[in-house]
mmCIF file of C-alpha atoms and ligand atoms in Angstrom:
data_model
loop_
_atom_site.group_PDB
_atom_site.id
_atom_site.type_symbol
_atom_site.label_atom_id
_atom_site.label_comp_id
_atom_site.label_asym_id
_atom_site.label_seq_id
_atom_site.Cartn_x
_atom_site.Cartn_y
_atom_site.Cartn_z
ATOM 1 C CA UNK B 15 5.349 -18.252 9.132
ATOM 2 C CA UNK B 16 8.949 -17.398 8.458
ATOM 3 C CA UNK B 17 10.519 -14.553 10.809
ATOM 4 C CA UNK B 18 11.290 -11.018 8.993
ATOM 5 C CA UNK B 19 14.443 -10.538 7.854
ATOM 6 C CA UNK B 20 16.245 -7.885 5.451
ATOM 7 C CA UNK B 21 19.053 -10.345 4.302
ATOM 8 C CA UNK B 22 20.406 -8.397 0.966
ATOM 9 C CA UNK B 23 18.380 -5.043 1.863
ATOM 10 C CA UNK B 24 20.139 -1.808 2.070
ATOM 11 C CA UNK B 25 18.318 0.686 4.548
ATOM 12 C CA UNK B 26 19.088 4.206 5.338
ATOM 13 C CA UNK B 27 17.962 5.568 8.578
ATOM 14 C CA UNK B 28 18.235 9.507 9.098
ATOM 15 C CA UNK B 29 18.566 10.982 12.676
ATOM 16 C CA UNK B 30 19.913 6.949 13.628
ATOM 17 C CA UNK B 31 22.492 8.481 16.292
ATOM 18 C CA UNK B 32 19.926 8.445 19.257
ATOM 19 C CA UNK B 33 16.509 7.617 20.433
ATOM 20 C CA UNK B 34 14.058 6.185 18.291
ATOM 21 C CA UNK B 35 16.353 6.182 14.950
ATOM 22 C CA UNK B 36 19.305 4.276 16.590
ATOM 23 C CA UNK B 37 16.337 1.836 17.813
ATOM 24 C CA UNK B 38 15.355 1.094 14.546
ATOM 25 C CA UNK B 39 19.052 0.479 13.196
ATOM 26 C CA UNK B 40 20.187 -1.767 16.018
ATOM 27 C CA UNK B 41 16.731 -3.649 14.857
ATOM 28 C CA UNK B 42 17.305 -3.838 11.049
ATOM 29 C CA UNK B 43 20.780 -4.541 11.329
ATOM 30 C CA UNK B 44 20.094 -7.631 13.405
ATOM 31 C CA UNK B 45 17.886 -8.991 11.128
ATOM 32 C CA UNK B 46 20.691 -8.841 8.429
ATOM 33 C CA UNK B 47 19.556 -5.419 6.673
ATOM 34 C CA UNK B 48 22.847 -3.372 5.865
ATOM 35 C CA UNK B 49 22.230 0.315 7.461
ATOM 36 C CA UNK B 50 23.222 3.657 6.678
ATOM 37 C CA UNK B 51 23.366 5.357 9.728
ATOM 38 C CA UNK B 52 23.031 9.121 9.074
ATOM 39 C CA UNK B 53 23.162 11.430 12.095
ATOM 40 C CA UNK B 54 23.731 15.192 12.152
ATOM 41 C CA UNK B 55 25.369 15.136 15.449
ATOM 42 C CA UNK B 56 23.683 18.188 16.695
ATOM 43 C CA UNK B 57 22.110 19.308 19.628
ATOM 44 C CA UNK B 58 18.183 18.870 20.386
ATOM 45 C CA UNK B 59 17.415 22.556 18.775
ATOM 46 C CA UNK B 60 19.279 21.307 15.760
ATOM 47 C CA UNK B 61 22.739 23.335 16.793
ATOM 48 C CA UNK B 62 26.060 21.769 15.840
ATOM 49 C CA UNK B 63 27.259 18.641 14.632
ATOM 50 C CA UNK B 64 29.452 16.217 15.515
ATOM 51 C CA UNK B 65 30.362 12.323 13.990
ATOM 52 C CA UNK B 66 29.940 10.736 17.280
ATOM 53 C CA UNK B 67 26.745 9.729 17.479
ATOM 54 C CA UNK B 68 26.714 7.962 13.742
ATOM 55 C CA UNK B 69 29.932 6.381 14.597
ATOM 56 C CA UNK B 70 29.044 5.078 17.903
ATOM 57 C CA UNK B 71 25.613 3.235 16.558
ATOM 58 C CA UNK B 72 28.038 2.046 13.792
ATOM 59 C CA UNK B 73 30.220 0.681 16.124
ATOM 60 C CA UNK B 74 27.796 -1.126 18.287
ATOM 61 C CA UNK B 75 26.007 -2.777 14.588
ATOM 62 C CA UNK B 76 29.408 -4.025 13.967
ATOM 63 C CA UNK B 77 30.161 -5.240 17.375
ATOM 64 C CA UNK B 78 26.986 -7.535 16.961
ATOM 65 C CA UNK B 79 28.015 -8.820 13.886
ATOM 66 C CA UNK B 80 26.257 -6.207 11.688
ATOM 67 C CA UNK B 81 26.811 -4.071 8.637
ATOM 68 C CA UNK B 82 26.678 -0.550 8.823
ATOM 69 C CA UNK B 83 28.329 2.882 7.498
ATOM 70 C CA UNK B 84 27.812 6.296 8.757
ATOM 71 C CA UNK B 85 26.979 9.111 7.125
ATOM 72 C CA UNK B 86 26.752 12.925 8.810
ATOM 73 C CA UNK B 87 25.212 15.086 6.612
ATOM 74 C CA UNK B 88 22.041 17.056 6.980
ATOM 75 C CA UNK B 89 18.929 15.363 5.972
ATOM 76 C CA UNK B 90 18.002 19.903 5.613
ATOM 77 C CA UNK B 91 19.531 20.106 2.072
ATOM 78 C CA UNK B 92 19.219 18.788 -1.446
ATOM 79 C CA UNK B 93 23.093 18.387 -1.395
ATOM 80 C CA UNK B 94 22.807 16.189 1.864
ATOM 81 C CA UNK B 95 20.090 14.033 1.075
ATOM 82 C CA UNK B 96 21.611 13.253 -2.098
ATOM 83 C CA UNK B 97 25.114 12.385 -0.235
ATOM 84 C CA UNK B 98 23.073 9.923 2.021
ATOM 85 C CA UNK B 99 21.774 8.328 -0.617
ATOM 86 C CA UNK B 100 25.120 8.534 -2.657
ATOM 87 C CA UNK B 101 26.422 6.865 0.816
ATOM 88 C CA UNK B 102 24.391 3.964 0.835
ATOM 89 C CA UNK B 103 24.828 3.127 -3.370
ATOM 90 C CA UNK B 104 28.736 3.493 -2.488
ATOM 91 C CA UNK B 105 28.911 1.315 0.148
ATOM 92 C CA UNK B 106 26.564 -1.332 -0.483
ATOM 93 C CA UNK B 107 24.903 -1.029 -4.232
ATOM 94 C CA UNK B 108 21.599 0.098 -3.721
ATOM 95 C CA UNK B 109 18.683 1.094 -1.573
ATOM 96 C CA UNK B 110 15.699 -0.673 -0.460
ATOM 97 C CA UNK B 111 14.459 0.993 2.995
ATOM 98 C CA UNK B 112 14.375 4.483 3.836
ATOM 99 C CA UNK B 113 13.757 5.420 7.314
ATOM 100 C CA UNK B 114 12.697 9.246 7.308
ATOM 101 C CA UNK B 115 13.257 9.976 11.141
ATOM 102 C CA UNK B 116 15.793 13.084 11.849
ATOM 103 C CA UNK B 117 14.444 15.608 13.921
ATOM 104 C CA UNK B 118 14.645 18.794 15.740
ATOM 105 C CA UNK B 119 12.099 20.854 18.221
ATOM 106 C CA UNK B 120 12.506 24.743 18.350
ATOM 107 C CA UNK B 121 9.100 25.076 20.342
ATOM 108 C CA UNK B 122 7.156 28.368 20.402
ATOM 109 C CA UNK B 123 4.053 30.235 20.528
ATOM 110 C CA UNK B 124 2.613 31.358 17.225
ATOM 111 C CA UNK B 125 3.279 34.767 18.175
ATOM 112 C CA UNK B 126 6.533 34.583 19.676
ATOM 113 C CA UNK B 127 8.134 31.922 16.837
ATOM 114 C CA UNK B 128 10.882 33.720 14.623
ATOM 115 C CA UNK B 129 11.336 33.351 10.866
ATOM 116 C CA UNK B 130 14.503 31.354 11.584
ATOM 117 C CA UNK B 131 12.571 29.132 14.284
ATOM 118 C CA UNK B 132 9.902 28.178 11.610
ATOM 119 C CA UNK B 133 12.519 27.960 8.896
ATOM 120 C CA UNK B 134 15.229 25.585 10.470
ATOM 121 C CA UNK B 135 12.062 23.038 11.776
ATOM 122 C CA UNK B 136 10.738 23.488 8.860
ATOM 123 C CA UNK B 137 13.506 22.457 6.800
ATOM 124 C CA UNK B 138 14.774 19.604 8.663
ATOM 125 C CA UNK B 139 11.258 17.398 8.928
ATOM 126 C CA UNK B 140 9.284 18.625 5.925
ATOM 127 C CA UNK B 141 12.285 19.676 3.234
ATOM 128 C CA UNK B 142 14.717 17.314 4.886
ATOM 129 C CA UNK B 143 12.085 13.752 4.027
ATOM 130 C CA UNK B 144 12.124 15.293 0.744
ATOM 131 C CA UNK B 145 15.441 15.699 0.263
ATOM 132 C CA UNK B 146 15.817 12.238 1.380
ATOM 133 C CA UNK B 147 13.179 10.472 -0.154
ATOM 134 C CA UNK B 148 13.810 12.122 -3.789
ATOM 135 C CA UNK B 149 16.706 10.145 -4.651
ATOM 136 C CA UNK B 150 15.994 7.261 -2.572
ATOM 137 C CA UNK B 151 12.880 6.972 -4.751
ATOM 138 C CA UNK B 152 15.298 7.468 -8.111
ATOM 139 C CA UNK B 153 17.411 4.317 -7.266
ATOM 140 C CA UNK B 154 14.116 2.430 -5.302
ATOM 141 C CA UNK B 155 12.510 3.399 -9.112
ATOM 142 C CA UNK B 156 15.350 1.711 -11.297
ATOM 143 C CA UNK B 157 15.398 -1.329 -9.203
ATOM 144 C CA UNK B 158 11.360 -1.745 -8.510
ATOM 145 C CA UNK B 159 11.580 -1.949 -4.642
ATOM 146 C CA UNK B 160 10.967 0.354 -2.105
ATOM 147 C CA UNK B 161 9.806 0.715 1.585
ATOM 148 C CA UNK B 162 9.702 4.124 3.156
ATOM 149 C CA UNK B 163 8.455 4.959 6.914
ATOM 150 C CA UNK B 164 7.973 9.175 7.544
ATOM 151 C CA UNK B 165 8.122 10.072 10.892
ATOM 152 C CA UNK B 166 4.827 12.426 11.838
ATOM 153 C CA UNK B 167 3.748 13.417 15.394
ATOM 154 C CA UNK B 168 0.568 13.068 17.510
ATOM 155 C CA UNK B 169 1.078 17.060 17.463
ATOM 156 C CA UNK B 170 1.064 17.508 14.126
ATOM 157 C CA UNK B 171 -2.015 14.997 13.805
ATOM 158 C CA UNK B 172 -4.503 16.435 16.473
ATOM 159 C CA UNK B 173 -2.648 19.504 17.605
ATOM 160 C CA UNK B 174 -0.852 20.810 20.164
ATOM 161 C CA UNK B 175 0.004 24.075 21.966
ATOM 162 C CA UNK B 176 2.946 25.961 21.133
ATOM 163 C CA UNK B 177 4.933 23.852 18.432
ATOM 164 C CA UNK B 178 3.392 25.276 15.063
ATOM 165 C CA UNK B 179 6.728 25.381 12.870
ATOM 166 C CA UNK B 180 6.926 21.318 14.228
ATOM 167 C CA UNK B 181 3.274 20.818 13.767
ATOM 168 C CA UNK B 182 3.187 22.438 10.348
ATOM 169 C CA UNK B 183 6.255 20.633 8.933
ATOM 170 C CA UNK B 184 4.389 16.910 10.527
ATOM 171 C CA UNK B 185 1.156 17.564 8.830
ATOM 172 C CA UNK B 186 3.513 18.703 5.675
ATOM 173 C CA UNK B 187 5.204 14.577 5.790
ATOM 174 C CA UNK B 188 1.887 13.144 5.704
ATOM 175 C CA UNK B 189 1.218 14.830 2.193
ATOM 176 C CA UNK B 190 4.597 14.065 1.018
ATOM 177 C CA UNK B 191 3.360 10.150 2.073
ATOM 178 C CA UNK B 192 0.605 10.292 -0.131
ATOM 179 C CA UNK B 193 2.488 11.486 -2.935
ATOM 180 C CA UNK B 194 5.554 8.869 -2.715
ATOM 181 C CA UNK B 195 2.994 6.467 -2.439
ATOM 182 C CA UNK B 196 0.670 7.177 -5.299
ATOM 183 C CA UNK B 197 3.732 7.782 -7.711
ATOM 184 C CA UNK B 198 5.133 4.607 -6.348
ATOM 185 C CA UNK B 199 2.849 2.747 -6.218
ATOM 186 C CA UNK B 200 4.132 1.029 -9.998
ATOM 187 C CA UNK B 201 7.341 0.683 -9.080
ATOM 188 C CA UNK B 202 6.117 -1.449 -5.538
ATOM 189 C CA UNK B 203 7.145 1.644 -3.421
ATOM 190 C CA UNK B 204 5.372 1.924 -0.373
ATOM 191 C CA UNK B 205 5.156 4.383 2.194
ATOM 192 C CA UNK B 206 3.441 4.504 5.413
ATOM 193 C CA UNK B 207 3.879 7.212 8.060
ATOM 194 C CA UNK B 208 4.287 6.938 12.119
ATOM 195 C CA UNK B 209 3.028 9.044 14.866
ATOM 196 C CA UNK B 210 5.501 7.866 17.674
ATOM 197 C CA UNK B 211 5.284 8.502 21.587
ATOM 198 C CA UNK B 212 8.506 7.421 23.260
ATOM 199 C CA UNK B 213 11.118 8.585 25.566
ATOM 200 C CA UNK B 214 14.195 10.754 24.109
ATOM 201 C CA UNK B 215 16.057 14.172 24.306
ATOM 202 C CA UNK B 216 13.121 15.278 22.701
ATOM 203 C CA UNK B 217 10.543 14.136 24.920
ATOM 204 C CA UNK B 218 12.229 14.012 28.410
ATOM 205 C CA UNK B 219 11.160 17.677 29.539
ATOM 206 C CA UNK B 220 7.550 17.137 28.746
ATOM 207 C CA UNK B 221 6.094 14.287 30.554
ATOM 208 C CA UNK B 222 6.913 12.839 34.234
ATOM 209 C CA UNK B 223 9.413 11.021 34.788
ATOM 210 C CA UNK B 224 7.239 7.432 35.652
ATOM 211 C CA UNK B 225 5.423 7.648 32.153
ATOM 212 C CA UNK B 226 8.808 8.472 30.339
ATOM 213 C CA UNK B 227 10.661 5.249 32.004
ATOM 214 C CA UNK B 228 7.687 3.334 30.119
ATOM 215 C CA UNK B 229 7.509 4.842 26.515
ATOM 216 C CA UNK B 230 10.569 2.473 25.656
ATOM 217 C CA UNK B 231 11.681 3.243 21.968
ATOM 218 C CA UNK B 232 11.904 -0.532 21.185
ATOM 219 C CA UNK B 233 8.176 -0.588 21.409
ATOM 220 C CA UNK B 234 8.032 1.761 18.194
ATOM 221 C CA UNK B 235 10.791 -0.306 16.327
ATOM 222 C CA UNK B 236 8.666 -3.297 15.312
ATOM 223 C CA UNK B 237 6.149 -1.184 13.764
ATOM 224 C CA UNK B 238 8.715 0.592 11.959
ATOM 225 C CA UNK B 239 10.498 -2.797 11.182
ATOM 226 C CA UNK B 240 6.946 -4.521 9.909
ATOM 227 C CA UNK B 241 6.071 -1.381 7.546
ATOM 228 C CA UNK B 242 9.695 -1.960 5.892
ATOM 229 C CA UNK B 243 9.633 -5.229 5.406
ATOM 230 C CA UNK B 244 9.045 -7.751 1.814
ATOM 231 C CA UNK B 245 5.736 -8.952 4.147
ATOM 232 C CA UNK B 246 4.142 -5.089 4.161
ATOM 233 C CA UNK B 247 1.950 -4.267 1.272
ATOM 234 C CA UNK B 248 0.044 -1.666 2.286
ATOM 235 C CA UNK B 249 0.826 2.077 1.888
ATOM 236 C CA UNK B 250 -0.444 5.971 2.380
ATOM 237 C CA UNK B 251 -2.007 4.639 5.746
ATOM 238 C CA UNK B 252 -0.645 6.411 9.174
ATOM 239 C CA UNK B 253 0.044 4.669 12.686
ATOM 240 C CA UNK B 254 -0.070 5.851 15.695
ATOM 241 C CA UNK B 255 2.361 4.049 18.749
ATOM 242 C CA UNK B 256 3.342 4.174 21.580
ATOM 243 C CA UNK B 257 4.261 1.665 24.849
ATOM 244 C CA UNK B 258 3.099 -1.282 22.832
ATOM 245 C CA UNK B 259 0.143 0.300 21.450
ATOM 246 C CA UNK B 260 -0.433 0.272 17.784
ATOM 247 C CA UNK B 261 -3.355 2.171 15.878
ATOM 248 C CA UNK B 262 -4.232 3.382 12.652
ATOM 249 C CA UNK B 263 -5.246 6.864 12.151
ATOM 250 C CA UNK B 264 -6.312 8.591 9.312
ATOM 251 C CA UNK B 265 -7.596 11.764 7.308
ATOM 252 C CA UNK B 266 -11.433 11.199 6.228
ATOM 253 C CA UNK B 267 -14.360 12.425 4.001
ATOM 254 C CA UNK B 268 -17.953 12.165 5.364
ATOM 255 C CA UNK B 269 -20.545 12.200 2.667
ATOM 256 C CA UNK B 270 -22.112 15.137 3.951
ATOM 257 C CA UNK B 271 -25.085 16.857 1.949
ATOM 258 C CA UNK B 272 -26.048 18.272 -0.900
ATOM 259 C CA UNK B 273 -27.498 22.126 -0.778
ATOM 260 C CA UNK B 274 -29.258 23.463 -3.934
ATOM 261 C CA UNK B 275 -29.353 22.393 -7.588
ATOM 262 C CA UNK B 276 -25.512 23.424 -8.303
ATOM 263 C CA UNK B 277 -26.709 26.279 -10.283
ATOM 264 C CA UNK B 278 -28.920 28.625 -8.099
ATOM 265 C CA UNK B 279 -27.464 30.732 -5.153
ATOM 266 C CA UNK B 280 -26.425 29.000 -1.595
ATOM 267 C CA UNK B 281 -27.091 31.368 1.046
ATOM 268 C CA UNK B 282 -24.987 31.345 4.320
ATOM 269 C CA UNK B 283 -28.562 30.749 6.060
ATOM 270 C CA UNK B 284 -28.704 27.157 4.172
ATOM 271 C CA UNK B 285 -25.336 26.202 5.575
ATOM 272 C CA UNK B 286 -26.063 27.006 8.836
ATOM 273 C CA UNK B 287 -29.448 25.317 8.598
ATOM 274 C CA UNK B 288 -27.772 22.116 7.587
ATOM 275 C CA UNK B 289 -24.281 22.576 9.787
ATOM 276 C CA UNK B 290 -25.313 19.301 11.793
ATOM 277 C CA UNK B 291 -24.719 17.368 8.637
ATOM 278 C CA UNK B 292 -22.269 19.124 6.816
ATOM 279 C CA UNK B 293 -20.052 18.779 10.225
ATOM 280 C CA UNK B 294 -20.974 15.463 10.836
ATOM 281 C CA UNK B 295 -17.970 12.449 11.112
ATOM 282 C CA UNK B 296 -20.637 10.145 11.022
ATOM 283 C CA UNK B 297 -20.392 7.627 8.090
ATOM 284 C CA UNK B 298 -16.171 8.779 7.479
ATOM 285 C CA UNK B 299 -14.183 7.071 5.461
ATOM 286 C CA UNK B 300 -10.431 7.004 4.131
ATOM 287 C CA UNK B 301 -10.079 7.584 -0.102
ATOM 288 C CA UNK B 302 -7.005 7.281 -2.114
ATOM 289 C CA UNK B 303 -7.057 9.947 -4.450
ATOM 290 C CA UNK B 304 -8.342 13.611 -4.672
ATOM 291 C CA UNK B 305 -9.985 12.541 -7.632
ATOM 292 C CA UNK B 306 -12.669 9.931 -5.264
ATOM 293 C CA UNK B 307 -14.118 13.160 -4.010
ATOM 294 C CA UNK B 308 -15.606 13.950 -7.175
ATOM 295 C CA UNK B 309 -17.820 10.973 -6.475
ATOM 296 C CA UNK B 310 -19.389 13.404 -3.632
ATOM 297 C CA UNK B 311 -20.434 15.782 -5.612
ATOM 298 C CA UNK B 312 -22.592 13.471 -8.342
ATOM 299 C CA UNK B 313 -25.445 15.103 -8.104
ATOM 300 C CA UNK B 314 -24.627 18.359 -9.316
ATOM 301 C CA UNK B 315 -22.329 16.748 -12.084
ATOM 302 C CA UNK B 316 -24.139 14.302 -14.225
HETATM 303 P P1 NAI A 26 16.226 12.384 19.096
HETATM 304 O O1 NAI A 26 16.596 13.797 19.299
HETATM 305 O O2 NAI A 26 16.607 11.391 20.141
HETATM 306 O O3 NAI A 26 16.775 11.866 17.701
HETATM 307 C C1 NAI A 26 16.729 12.635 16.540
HETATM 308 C C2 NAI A 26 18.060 12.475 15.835
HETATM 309 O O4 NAI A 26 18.002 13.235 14.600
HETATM 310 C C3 NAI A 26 19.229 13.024 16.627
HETATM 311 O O5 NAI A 26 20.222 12.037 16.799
HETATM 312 C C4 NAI A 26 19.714 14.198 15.805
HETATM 313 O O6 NAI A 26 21.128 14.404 15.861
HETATM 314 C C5 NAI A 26 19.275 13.817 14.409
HETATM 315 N N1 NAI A 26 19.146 14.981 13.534
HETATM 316 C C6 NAI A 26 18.624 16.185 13.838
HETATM 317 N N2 NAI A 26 18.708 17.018 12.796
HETATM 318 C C7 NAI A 26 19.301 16.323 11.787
HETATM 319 C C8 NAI A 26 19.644 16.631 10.457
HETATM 320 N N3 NAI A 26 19.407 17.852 9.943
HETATM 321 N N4 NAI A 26 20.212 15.678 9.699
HETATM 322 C C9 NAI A 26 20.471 14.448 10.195
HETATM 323 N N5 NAI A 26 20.180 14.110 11.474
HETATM 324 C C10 NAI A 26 19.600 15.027 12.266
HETATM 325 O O7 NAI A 26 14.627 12.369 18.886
HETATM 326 P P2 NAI A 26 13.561 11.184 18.734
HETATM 327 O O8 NAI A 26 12.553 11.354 19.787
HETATM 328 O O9 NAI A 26 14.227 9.889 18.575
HETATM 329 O O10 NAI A 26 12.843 11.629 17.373
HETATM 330 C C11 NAI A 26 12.894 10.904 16.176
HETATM 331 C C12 NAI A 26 11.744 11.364 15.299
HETATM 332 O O11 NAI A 26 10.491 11.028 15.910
HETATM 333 C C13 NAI A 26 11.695 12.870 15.046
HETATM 334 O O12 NAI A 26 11.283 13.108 13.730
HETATM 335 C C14 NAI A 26 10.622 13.339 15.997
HETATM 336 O O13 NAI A 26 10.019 14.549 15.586
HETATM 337 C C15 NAI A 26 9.664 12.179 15.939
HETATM 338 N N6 NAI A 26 8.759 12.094 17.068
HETATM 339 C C16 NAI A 26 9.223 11.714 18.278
HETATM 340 C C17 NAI A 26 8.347 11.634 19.335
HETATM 341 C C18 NAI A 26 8.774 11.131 20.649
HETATM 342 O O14 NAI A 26 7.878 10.956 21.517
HETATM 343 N N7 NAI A 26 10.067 10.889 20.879
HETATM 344 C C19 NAI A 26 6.942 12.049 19.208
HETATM 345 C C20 NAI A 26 6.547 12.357 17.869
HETATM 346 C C21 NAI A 26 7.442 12.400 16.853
#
């Protein structure tokens, strides 16, 4: 089998100015994609900006013998993500790969969280892929090739103490996922989502320091370089990864049971006479539309 390569494929990544985003940037680039680099330039908490941290990822592409152009607007707003986009169809034509990745952590307990705490997370994960991923899909739409990667967390997956906004706005990705994907899907857009563990700014605070040393971002970038290649045809499905361990994970529908003739009366009693089965995981499985659950309910619709 041939190696991947993005020779003629444009990619933007957002948030490429450190950790994991740089990463993947340094890894397209080398493999002939040309990047965007877009980086706010701001501080972990999302304060300030600054051009360094685009240019210096820029720099180092170039130095390689790659192509690159950085961009420093906020993924947060409709004007920005349409300026990163406008960027990359300046510079270079087109866009093929979109990297959703930019992120900020203002972590708090529920009942200590402020409005503008929940707003500004809120607006850079969940509104900010949007306001990405809305043109990107325009110009991925006219040409009939896309590959999109969203950026989720183990946190906003299975939970975690003291990051709702964060956890809220991850959870909030994966649904924009299955839309991209399922009005994509005819124009061969994909889009697949990560759950990443790796050392950063955002993670260096919260685990020891022998575990950190090991959670080496270049063991997420081959994931994310796989899921946005020609070679990936799969879509809507979600990855966990971490340290060289890759996993898919994913939201499920049991069969459950059937209470009653779908016309008389179910009493609370009946549930919880039945609550083994109706909370049982037991024969799970992954469905692609909203409209497969209907299949559940058969009995009480033919
Ligand atoms: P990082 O802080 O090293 O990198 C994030 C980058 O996004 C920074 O360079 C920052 O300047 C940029 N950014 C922030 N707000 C922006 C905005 N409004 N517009 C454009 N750029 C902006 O963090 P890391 O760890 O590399 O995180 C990357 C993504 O992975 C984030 O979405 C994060 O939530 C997610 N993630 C990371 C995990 C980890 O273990 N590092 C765990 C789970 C998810």
């Amino acid at each position: 089998m041939s190696d991947i390569n993005y020779n003629g494929r444009v990619a933007i990544v957002t948030g490429a100015g450190a950790g994991l985003g740089k990463t993947y940037a340094l890894g397209l680039a080398a493999r002939g994609a040309k990047v965007i680099v877009n980086d706010l330039g701001g501080a972990r908490d999302g304060a300030g900006s600054s051009s360094s941290a685009a240019d210096l990822v820029v720099k180092e592409i170039k130095a390689a013998g790659g192509e690159a152009t950085a961009n420093y607007d906020s993924v947060a707003t409709k004007e920005g993500g349409e300026n990163i986009v406008k960027t990359a169809v300046d510079a270079y034509g087109k866009v093929d790969i979109l990297i959703n990745n930019a992120g900020i952590l203002r972590d708090k307990s529920i009942m200590k969280m402020t409005e503008a705490e929940w707003d500004l997370v809120i607006a850079v994960h969940l509104k900010g892929t949007f306001c990405v991923s809305q043109p990107a899909f325009a110009v991925m739409k006219a040409n009939g090739y896309g590959r999109m990667v969203n950026t989720t967390s183990g946190a906003g997956l299975y939970g975690n103490f003291g990051q709702a906004n964060y956890i809220a706005a991850k959870m909030g990705i994966v649904g924009l996922m299955h839309s991209v994907h399922t009005e994509g899907a005819k124009y061969n857009i994909k889009c697949n989502t990560i759950a990443p563990i790796a050392a950063s700014r955002l993670t260096e605070d919260v685990m020891p320091k022998e575990i950190f040393e090991k959670l080496k971002p270049e063991f997420v970038a081959p994931l994310v370089m796989y899921l946005s290649s020609e070679d990936n045809q799969d879509s809507d499905m979600i990855f966990n990864c971490a340290a060289g361990w890759y996993s898919r994970t994913a939201i499920m529908i049991a069969s459950g049971t059937c209470i009653g003739d779908g016309k008389r009366e179910v009493k609370p009693e009946e549930i919880r006479a039945e609550w083994t089965k109706i909370s049982s995981l037991d024969d799970a499985k992954v469905i692609s539309n909203v409209n497969d659950t209907f299949g559940y309910l058969t009995p009480f619709l033919s």
